[in-house]
PDB file of C-alpha atoms in Angstrom:
ATOM      1  CA  MET A   1     -38.431 -12.535 -26.993  1.00  0.00           C
ATOM      2  CA  GLU A   2     -37.357  -8.914 -26.870  1.00  0.00           C
ATOM      3  CA  LYS A   3     -37.356  -8.955 -23.052  1.00  0.00           C
ATOM      4  CA  ALA A   4     -35.266 -12.124 -22.993  1.00  0.00           C
ATOM      5  CA  ALA A   5     -32.731 -10.586 -25.380  1.00  0.00           C
ATOM      6  CA  SER A   6     -32.589  -7.474 -23.219  1.00  0.00           C
ATOM      7  CA  ARG A   7     -31.819  -9.517 -20.106  1.00  0.00           C
ATOM      8  CA  THR A   8     -29.050 -11.388 -21.913  1.00  0.00           C
ATOM      9  CA  SER A   9     -27.391  -8.179 -23.067  1.00  0.00           C
ATOM     10  CA  MET A  10     -27.512  -6.729 -19.556  1.00  0.00           C
ATOM     11  CA  HIS A  11     -25.785  -9.790 -18.069  1.00  0.00           C
ATOM     12  CA  SER A  12     -23.060  -9.608 -20.727  1.00  0.00           C
ATOM     13  CA  ILE A  13     -21.925  -6.159 -19.618  1.00  0.00           C
ATOM     14  CA  VAL A  14     -18.358  -6.274 -18.289  1.00  0.00           C
ATOM     15  CA  PRO A  15     -17.932  -4.210 -15.087  1.00  0.00           C
ATOM     16  CA  MET A  16     -15.382  -1.429 -15.173  1.00  0.00           C
ATOM     17  CA  PRO A  17     -12.205  -2.158 -13.179  1.00  0.00           C
ATOM     18  CA  LEU A  18     -11.550  -0.220  -9.998  1.00  0.00           C
ATOM     19  CA  THR A  19      -9.185   2.719 -10.394  1.00  0.00           C
ATOM     20  CA  PHE A  20      -6.581   3.784  -7.849  1.00  0.00           C
ATOM     21  CA  GLY A  21      -4.189   6.597  -7.069  1.00  0.00           C
ATOM     22  CA  SER A  22      -0.892   5.961  -5.298  1.00  0.00           C
ATOM     23  CA  LEU A  23       0.565   8.275  -2.627  1.00  0.00           C
ATOM     24  CA  PHE A  24       4.180   7.829  -1.444  1.00  0.00           C
ATOM     25  CA  ALA A  25       4.389   5.437  -4.386  1.00  0.00           C
ATOM     26  CA  GLY A  26       8.079   4.577  -4.018  1.00  0.00           C
ATOM     27  CA  ILE A  27       9.024   2.168  -6.802  1.00  0.00           C
ATOM     28  CA  GLY A  28       5.451   0.910  -7.091  1.00  0.00           C
ATOM     29  CA  GLY A  29       5.129  -2.095  -4.777  1.00  0.00           C
ATOM     30  CA  ILE A  30       1.479  -1.411  -3.998  1.00  0.00           C
ATOM     31  CA  ASP A  31       0.831  -0.313  -7.567  1.00  0.00           C
ATOM     32  CA  LEU A  32       2.158  -3.576  -9.008  1.00  0.00           C
ATOM     33  CA  GLY A  33       0.117  -5.635  -6.572  1.00  0.00           C
ATOM     34  CA  PHE A  34      -3.061  -3.694  -7.236  1.00  0.00           C
ATOM     35  CA  GLU A  35      -2.578  -4.036 -10.991  1.00  0.00           C
ATOM     36  CA  ARG A  36      -2.183  -7.789 -10.586  1.00  0.00           C
ATOM     37  CA  ALA A  37      -5.460  -7.714  -8.661  1.00  0.00           C
ATOM     38  CA  GLY A  38      -7.179  -6.126 -11.669  1.00  0.00           C
ATOM     39  CA  MET A  39      -7.163  -2.435 -10.758  1.00  0.00           C
ATOM     40  CA  VAL A  40      -6.017   0.427 -12.985  1.00  0.00           C
ATOM     41  CA  CYS A  41      -3.543   3.073 -11.800  1.00  0.00           C
ATOM     42  CA  LYS A  42      -4.488   6.660 -12.676  1.00  0.00           C
ATOM     43  CA  TRP A  43      -1.819   8.688 -10.858  1.00  0.00           C
ATOM     44  CA  GLN A  44       1.224   8.393  -8.615  1.00  0.00           C
ATOM     45  CA  VAL A  45       2.837  10.822  -6.161  1.00  0.00           C
ATOM     46  CA  GLU A  46       6.468  10.290  -5.137  1.00  0.00           C
ATOM     47  CA  ILE A  47       9.106  12.818  -4.059  1.00  0.00           C
ATOM     48  CA  ASP A  48      12.231  10.687  -4.649  1.00  0.00           C
ATOM     49  CA  GLU A  49      13.715  11.388  -8.081  1.00  0.00           C
ATOM     50  CA  TYR A  50      15.236   7.940  -8.578  1.00  0.00           C
ATOM     51  CA  ALA A  51      11.991   6.209  -7.554  1.00  0.00           C
ATOM     52  CA  ARG A  52      10.048   8.384 -10.004  1.00  0.00           C
ATOM     53  CA  ARG A  53      12.355   7.215 -12.790  1.00  0.00           C
ATOM     54  CA  VAL A  54      11.498   3.618 -11.911  1.00  0.00           C
ATOM     55  CA  LEU A  55       7.789   4.471 -11.926  1.00  0.00           C
ATOM     56  CA  GLU A  56       8.121   6.186 -15.296  1.00  0.00           C
ATOM     57  CA  LYS A  57       9.786   3.091 -16.764  1.00  0.00           C
ATOM     58  CA  HIS A  58       7.026   0.733 -15.636  1.00  0.00           C
ATOM     59  CA  TRP A  59       4.031   3.094 -15.826  1.00  0.00           C
ATOM     60  CA  PRO A  60       4.918   5.395 -18.752  1.00  0.00           C
ATOM     61  CA  ASN A  61       1.321   6.474 -19.354  1.00  0.00           C
ATOM     62  CA  VAL A  62       0.391   7.245 -15.743  1.00  0.00           C
ATOM     63  CA  ARG A  63       0.387  10.807 -14.458  1.00  0.00           C
ATOM     64  CA  ARG A  64       2.998  11.525 -11.763  1.00  0.00           C
ATOM     65  CA  TRP A  65       3.566  14.293  -9.233  1.00  0.00           C
ATOM     66  CA  ASP A  66       6.448  14.942  -6.868  1.00  0.00           C
ATOM     67  CA  ASP A  67       4.872  16.307  -3.683  1.00  0.00           C
ATOM     68  CA  VAL A  68       1.861  15.158  -1.652  1.00  0.00           C
ATOM     69  CA  CYS A  69       1.703  18.618  -0.077  1.00  0.00           C
ATOM     70  CA  THR A  70       0.658  20.163  -3.404  1.00  0.00           C
ATOM     71  CA  TRP A  71      -1.593  17.329  -4.569  1.00  0.00           C
ATOM     72  CA  PRO A  72      -4.277  17.081  -5.846  1.00  0.00           C
ATOM     73  CA  GLN A  73      -4.200  19.517  -8.723  1.00  0.00           C
ATOM     74  CA  PRO A  74      -7.405  21.107 -10.086  1.00  0.00           C
ATOM     75  CA  ASP A  75      -7.643  18.537 -12.891  1.00  0.00           C
ATOM     76  CA  THR A  76      -6.811  15.478 -10.788  1.00  0.00           C
ATOM     77  CA  GLU A  77      -8.884  12.450 -11.711  1.00  0.00           C
ATOM     78  CA  ARG A  78     -11.018  10.970  -8.948  1.00  0.00           C
ATOM     79  CA  VAL A  79     -10.362   7.292  -8.216  1.00  0.00           C
ATOM     80  CA  ASP A  80     -12.087   4.417  -6.436  1.00  0.00           C
ATOM     81  CA  VAL A  81      -9.127   3.626  -4.173  1.00  0.00           C
ATOM     82  CA  ILE A  82      -6.369   5.771  -2.683  1.00  0.00           C
ATOM     83  CA  CYS A  83      -3.391   3.823  -1.368  1.00  0.00           C
ATOM     84  CA  GLY A  84      -0.030   4.608   0.166  1.00  0.00           C
ATOM     85  CA  GLY A  85       2.680   3.574   2.570  1.00  0.00           C
ATOM     86  CA  PHE A  86       3.228   6.872   4.347  1.00  0.00           C
ATOM     87  CA  PRO A  87       6.691   7.560   5.912  1.00  0.00           C
ATOM     88  CA  CYS A  88       7.618   5.407   8.882  1.00  0.00           C
ATOM     89  CA  GLN A  89      10.804   7.148  10.080  1.00  0.00           C
ATOM     90  CA  ASP A  90       9.238   8.811  13.131  1.00  0.00           C
ATOM     91  CA  ILE A  91       7.174   5.726  13.969  1.00  0.00           C
ATOM     92  CA  SER A  92       9.790   2.999  13.671  1.00  0.00           C
ATOM     93  CA  SER A  93      11.501   1.708  16.795  1.00  0.00           C
ATOM     94  CA  ASN A  94      14.803   2.262  14.946  1.00  0.00           C
ATOM     95  CA  ASN A  95      14.282   6.017  15.416  1.00  0.00           C
ATOM     96  CA  GLN A  96      15.697   7.028  18.791  1.00  0.00           C
ATOM     97  CA  TYR A  97      13.320   9.991  19.129  1.00  0.00           C
ATOM     98  CA  LYS A  98      10.123   8.038  18.327  1.00  0.00           C
ATOM     99  CA  GLN A  99       7.997  11.121  17.688  1.00  0.00           C
ATOM    100  CA  GLY A 100       5.332   8.945  16.126  1.00  0.00           C
ATOM    101  CA  ILE A 101       2.591  10.306  13.903  1.00  0.00           C
ATOM    102  CA  THR A 102       3.441  13.882  14.958  1.00  0.00           C
ATOM    103  CA  GLY A 103       6.973  13.689  13.540  1.00  0.00           C
ATOM    104  CA  THR A 104       8.082  15.754  10.559  1.00  0.00           C
ATOM    105  CA  LYS A 105       8.081  12.818   8.134  1.00  0.00           C
ATOM    106  CA  SER A 106       5.445  10.451   9.495  1.00  0.00           C
ATOM    107  CA  GLY A 107       3.232  13.473  10.091  1.00  0.00           C
ATOM    108  CA  LEU A 108       2.740  13.578   6.305  1.00  0.00           C
ATOM    109  CA  PHE A 109      -0.106  11.193   7.062  1.00  0.00           C
ATOM    110  CA  HIS A 110      -2.195  14.328   7.570  1.00  0.00           C
ATOM    111  CA  GLN A 111      -1.644  15.147   3.892  1.00  0.00           C
ATOM    112  CA  VAL A 112      -3.295  11.802   3.153  1.00  0.00           C
ATOM    113  CA  VAL A 113      -6.261  12.921   5.235  1.00  0.00           C
ATOM    114  CA  ARG A 114      -6.521  16.166   3.280  1.00  0.00           C
ATOM    115  CA  ILE A 115      -6.291  14.387  -0.083  1.00  0.00           C
ATOM    116  CA  VAL A 116      -8.905  11.792   0.887  1.00  0.00           C
ATOM    117  CA  ARG A 117     -11.187  14.602   2.055  1.00  0.00           C
ATOM    118  CA  ASP A 118     -10.790  16.345  -1.305  1.00  0.00           C
ATOM    119  CA  LEU A 119     -11.110  13.338  -3.618  1.00  0.00           C
ATOM    120  CA  ARG A 120     -13.563  11.145  -1.649  1.00  0.00           C
ATOM    121  CA  PRO A 121     -12.523   7.639  -2.802  1.00  0.00           C
ATOM    122  CA  ARG A 122     -14.558   4.555  -1.993  1.00  0.00           C
ATOM    123  CA  VAL A 123     -11.642   2.813  -0.288  1.00  0.00           C
ATOM    124  CA  VAL A 124      -8.383   3.854   1.395  1.00  0.00           C
ATOM    125  CA  MET A 125      -5.519   1.375   1.872  1.00  0.00           C
ATOM    126  CA  LEU A 126      -2.558   2.388   4.055  1.00  0.00           C
ATOM    127  CA  GLU A 127       0.656   0.587   5.013  1.00  0.00           C
ATOM    128  CA  ASN A 128       3.254   1.226   7.696  1.00  0.00           C
ATOM    129  CA  VAL A 129       5.570  -0.554  10.108  1.00  0.00           C
ATOM    130  CA  SER A 130       4.227  -2.628  12.986  1.00  0.00           C
ATOM    131  CA  ASP A 131       5.185   0.136  15.460  1.00  0.00           C
ATOM    132  CA  LEU A 132       2.280   2.185  14.113  1.00  0.00           C
ATOM    133  CA  LEU A 133       0.076   0.134  16.446  1.00  0.00           C
ATOM    134  CA  VAL A 134       1.604   1.942  19.438  1.00  0.00           C
ATOM    135  CA  ARG A 135       2.739   5.224  17.866  1.00  0.00           C
ATOM    136  CA  GLY A 136      -0.180   6.633  15.948  1.00  0.00           C
ATOM    137  CA  MET A 137      -2.827   4.016  15.191  1.00  0.00           C
ATOM    138  CA  GLY A 138      -5.448   5.839  17.249  1.00  0.00           C
ATOM    139  CA  THR A 139      -4.821   9.019  15.291  1.00  0.00           C
ATOM    140  CA  VAL A 140      -5.006   7.222  11.940  1.00  0.00           C
ATOM    141  CA  LEU A 141      -8.274   5.473  12.772  1.00  0.00           C
ATOM    142  CA  GLY A 142      -9.745   8.630  14.314  1.00  0.00           C
ATOM    143  CA  GLU A 143      -8.956  10.741  11.260  1.00  0.00           C
ATOM    144  CA  LEU A 144     -10.407   8.123   8.905  1.00  0.00           C
ATOM    145  CA  ALA A 145     -13.542   7.925  11.041  1.00  0.00           C
ATOM    146  CA  SER A 146     -13.903  11.725  10.937  1.00  0.00           C
ATOM    147  CA  LEU A 147     -13.960  11.456   7.133  1.00  0.00           C
ATOM    148  CA  GLY A 148     -16.738   8.845   7.252  1.00  0.00           C
ATOM    149  CA  PHE A 149     -14.635   5.703   6.816  1.00  0.00           C
ATOM    150  CA  ASP A 150     -14.816   2.447   8.726  1.00  0.00           C
ATOM    151  CA  ALA A 151     -11.481   0.625   8.925  1.00  0.00           C
ATOM    152  CA  TRP A 152     -10.174  -2.908   9.286  1.00  0.00           C
ATOM    153  CA  TRP A 153      -6.544  -3.610   9.940  1.00  0.00           C
ATOM    154  CA  ASP A 154      -4.008  -6.213  10.888  1.00  0.00           C
ATOM    155  CA  CYS A 155      -0.257  -6.597  11.297  1.00  0.00           C
ATOM    156  CA  VAL A 156       1.072  -9.452   9.180  1.00  0.00           C
ATOM    157  CA  PRO A 157       4.534 -10.658   8.104  1.00  0.00           C
ATOM    158  CA  SER A 158       5.807 -10.782   4.540  1.00  0.00           C
ATOM    159  CA  ALA A 159       6.426 -14.498   5.112  1.00  0.00           C
ATOM    160  CA  MET A 160       2.652 -14.876   4.919  1.00  0.00           C
ATOM    161  CA  PHE A 161       2.998 -14.107   1.214  1.00  0.00           C
ATOM    162  CA  GLY A 162       5.950 -16.392   0.531  1.00  0.00           C
ATOM    163  CA  LEU A 163       8.914 -14.083   1.160  1.00  0.00           C
ATOM    164  CA  PRO A 164      11.905 -15.412   3.183  1.00  0.00           C
ATOM    165  CA  GLN A 165      11.674 -12.649   5.793  1.00  0.00           C
ATOM    166  CA  ARG A 166       9.514 -11.656   8.732  1.00  0.00           C
ATOM    167  CA  ARG A 167       9.092  -7.966   7.862  1.00  0.00           C
ATOM    168  CA  TRP A 168       5.944  -7.302   9.920  1.00  0.00           C
ATOM    169  CA  ARG A 169       3.776  -4.572   8.422  1.00  0.00           C
ATOM    170  CA  THR A 170       0.492  -2.972   9.433  1.00  0.00           C
ATOM    171  CA  TYR A 171      -2.135  -2.812   6.680  1.00  0.00           C
ATOM    172  CA  ILE A 172      -5.279  -0.712   7.014  1.00  0.00           C
ATOM    173  CA  VAL A 173      -8.266  -0.930   4.670  1.00  0.00           C
ATOM    174  CA  ALA A 174     -10.905   1.759   5.187  1.00  0.00           C
ATOM    175  CA  TYR A 175     -14.152   1.977   3.241  1.00  0.00           C
ATOM    176  CA  ALA A 176     -16.727   4.736   2.990  1.00  0.00           C
ATOM    177  CA  ASN A 177     -19.735   4.130   5.227  1.00  0.00           C
ATOM    178  CA  GLY A 178     -22.070   4.072   2.262  1.00  0.00           C
ATOM    179  CA  GLU A 179     -20.315   1.042   0.755  1.00  0.00           C
ATOM    180  CA  ARG A 180     -22.167  -1.285   3.156  1.00  0.00           C
ATOM    181  CA  PHE A 181     -19.615  -4.090   3.047  1.00  0.00           C
ATOM    182  CA  GLU A 182     -20.809  -7.266   4.728  1.00  0.00           C
ATOM    183  CA  ALA A 183     -19.376  -8.452   8.038  1.00  0.00           C
ATOM    184  CA  SER A 184     -18.057 -11.516   6.200  1.00  0.00           C
ATOM    185  CA  ASP A 185     -15.800  -9.197   4.178  1.00  0.00           C
ATOM    186  CA  GLN A 186     -13.795  -8.330   7.288  1.00  0.00           C
ATOM    187  CA  TRP A 187     -10.947 -10.499   6.037  1.00  0.00           C
ATOM    188  CA  ILE A 188      -7.961  -8.471   7.144  1.00  0.00           C
ATOM    189  CA  ALA A 189      -8.851  -8.459  10.856  1.00  0.00           C
ATOM    190  CA  SER A 190      -9.413 -12.208  11.042  1.00  0.00           C
ATOM    191  CA  ARG A 191      -7.144 -13.631  13.709  1.00  0.00           C
ATOM    192  CA  SER A 192      -7.394 -17.011  11.989  1.00  0.00           C
ATOM    193  CA  GLN A 193      -5.202 -15.581   9.235  1.00  0.00           C
ATOM    194  CA  ARG A 194      -2.434 -14.477  11.579  1.00  0.00           C
ATOM    195  CA  ILE A 195       0.875 -16.264  11.193  1.00  0.00           C
ATOM    196  CA  GLU A 196       2.559 -17.945  14.150  1.00  0.00           C
ATOM    197  CA  TRP A 197       6.317 -18.050  13.718  1.00  0.00           C
ATOM    198  CA  GLY A 198       6.592 -21.590  15.012  1.00  0.00           C
ATOM    199  CA  LYS A 199       4.556 -22.750  12.021  1.00  0.00           C
ATOM    200  CA  HIS A 200       6.913 -21.296   9.410  1.00  0.00           C
ATOM    201  CA  ASP A 201       8.822 -24.264   8.013  1.00  0.00           C
ATOM    202  CA  ARG A 202      12.461 -23.376   7.354  1.00  0.00           C
ATOM    203  CA  LEU A 203      11.897 -19.596   7.577  1.00  0.00           C
ATOM    204  CA  ASP A 204      15.031 -19.099   9.681  1.00  0.00           C
ATOM    205  CA  GLU A 205      17.081 -21.077   7.169  1.00  0.00           C
ATOM    206  CA  ALA A 206      15.649 -19.101   4.247  1.00  0.00           C
ATOM    207  CA  GLU A 207      16.502 -15.827   5.954  1.00  0.00           C
ATOM    208  CA  ARG A 208      20.045 -17.007   6.658  1.00  0.00           C
ATOM    209  CA  ARG A 209      20.611 -18.012   3.034  1.00  0.00           C
ATOM    210  CA  ALA A 210      19.242 -14.692   1.803  1.00  0.00           C
ATOM    211  CA  LYS A 211      21.669 -12.802   4.035  1.00  0.00           C
ATOM    212  CA  ASP A 212      24.642 -15.010   3.215  1.00  0.00           C
ATOM    213  CA  GLY A 213      24.010 -15.012  -0.509  1.00  0.00           C
ATOM    214  CA  PRO A 214      25.674 -12.738  -3.075  1.00  0.00           C
ATOM    215  CA  SER A 215      22.628 -10.452  -3.209  1.00  0.00           C
ATOM    216  CA  PHE A 216      23.120  -9.389   0.414  1.00  0.00           C
ATOM    217  CA  LEU A 217      25.940  -6.865   0.033  1.00  0.00           C
ATOM    218  CA  GLY A 218      26.798  -3.744   1.927  1.00  0.00           C
ATOM    219  CA  ARG A 219      25.663  -0.367   0.675  1.00  0.00           C
ATOM    220  CA  VAL A 220      28.919   0.381  -1.089  1.00  0.00           C
ATOM    221  CA  ASP A 221      30.030   1.016  -4.628  1.00  0.00           C
ATOM    222  CA  ASP A 222      30.521  -2.395  -6.259  1.00  0.00           C
ATOM    223  CA  GLY A 223      30.322  -1.337  -9.890  1.00  0.00           C
ATOM    224  CA  VAL A 224      26.539  -1.655 -10.200  1.00  0.00           C
ATOM    225  CA  PRO A 225      25.046   1.716 -11.290  1.00  0.00           C
ATOM    226  CA  ARG A 226      22.911   3.420  -8.652  1.00  0.00           C
ATOM    227  CA  ARG A 227      23.150   0.380  -6.354  1.00  0.00           C
ATOM    228  CA  VAL A 228      22.675   2.440  -3.186  1.00  0.00           C
ATOM    229  CA  ASP A 229      19.535   3.993  -4.664  1.00  0.00           C
ATOM    230  CA  ARG A 230      18.221   0.582  -5.656  1.00  0.00           C
ATOM    231  CA  ILE A 231      18.772  -0.953  -2.224  1.00  0.00           C
ATOM    232  CA  ARG A 232      17.222   2.057  -0.499  1.00  0.00           C
ATOM    233  CA  CYS A 233      14.133   1.932  -2.687  1.00  0.00           C
ATOM    234  CA  LEU A 234      13.781  -1.830  -2.339  1.00  0.00           C
ATOM    235  CA  GLY A 235      14.083  -1.517   1.428  1.00  0.00           C
ATOM    236  CA  ASN A 236      11.279   1.052   1.499  1.00  0.00           C
ATOM    237  CA  ALA A 237       9.037  -0.807  -0.946  1.00  0.00           C
ATOM    238  CA  VAL A 238       5.769  -2.488  -0.015  1.00  0.00           C
ATOM    239  CA  CYS A 239       5.651  -6.212  -0.757  1.00  0.00           C
ATOM    240  CA  PRO A 240       3.728  -6.538  -4.090  1.00  0.00           C
ATOM    241  CA  GLN A 241       2.419  -9.959  -3.070  1.00  0.00           C
ATOM    242  CA  ALA A 242       0.813  -8.437   0.020  1.00  0.00           C
ATOM    243  CA  ALA A 243      -0.687  -5.602  -2.028  1.00  0.00           C
ATOM    244  CA  GLU A 244      -2.098  -8.095  -4.533  1.00  0.00           C
ATOM    245  CA  TRP A 245      -3.619 -10.217  -1.749  1.00  0.00           C
ATOM    246  CA  ILE A 246      -5.294  -7.140  -0.281  1.00  0.00           C
ATOM    247  CA  GLY A 247      -6.230  -5.726  -3.680  1.00  0.00           C
ATOM    248  CA  ARG A 248      -8.063  -8.877  -4.731  1.00  0.00           C
ATOM    249  CA  ARG A 249     -10.186  -8.708  -1.611  1.00  0.00           C
ATOM    250  CA  ILE A 250     -10.961  -5.051  -2.161  1.00  0.00           C
ATOM    251  CA  VAL A 251     -12.064  -5.839  -5.702  1.00  0.00           C
ATOM    252  CA  ALA A 252     -14.198  -8.776  -4.537  1.00  0.00           C
ATOM    253  CA  ALA A 253     -15.848  -6.781  -1.746  1.00  0.00           C
ATOM    254  CA  ALA A 254     -16.523  -3.770  -3.955  1.00  0.00           C
ATOM    255  CA  SER A 255     -17.976  -5.679  -6.901  1.00  0.00           C
TER     256      SER A 255
END
């Protein structure tokens, strides 16, 4: 009887949720998605003052820092997952110089490498524009491999998650070799989950309505406080629905 009671009590133990730290947090697109997936945010790093004010409003009890170059601090809490959408300016095709991962801004990826080396999370999740595939993907995967991480990745559109826009983004999920994830967990690289534009019912119409609607205004002063800041931060934000979709799979694979 005592052994049976012991087994029952062991099965009733609730597992601790995964914790995560957010680099280049912006206004918290990844953070919101990961929280919806059941993870707990422990710290955020974001250099933009307005974005930090947004983070403080929604995550008042989470520790924040303003510079990835001086993070982590000696008392930084270790986390299960480190995530971040590192700067895309030098990678994007909209940049005429296209310096790629060696550029001044996009080169901050190497700060991610340093932080991951110091804190040794179980999982790393990174986001960037689709142009990363031709302007730095080899470097990103090589650096992660040098730290002992295997990586899966794919480039998917926000329309996959219900948004009325294409907005292709590259998502990378890297896990420490010792995690021993199963081959069946390789969900993000599955070509069967890729979206073909011809299959998107009414996507073009949805995009047109979004652009023609009252919310699609120029970046000018229209009486709304800090509107330019809001639009800039929204434009740089990671789709929370995408982060939640990825986060749920990280949680499932790591449990």
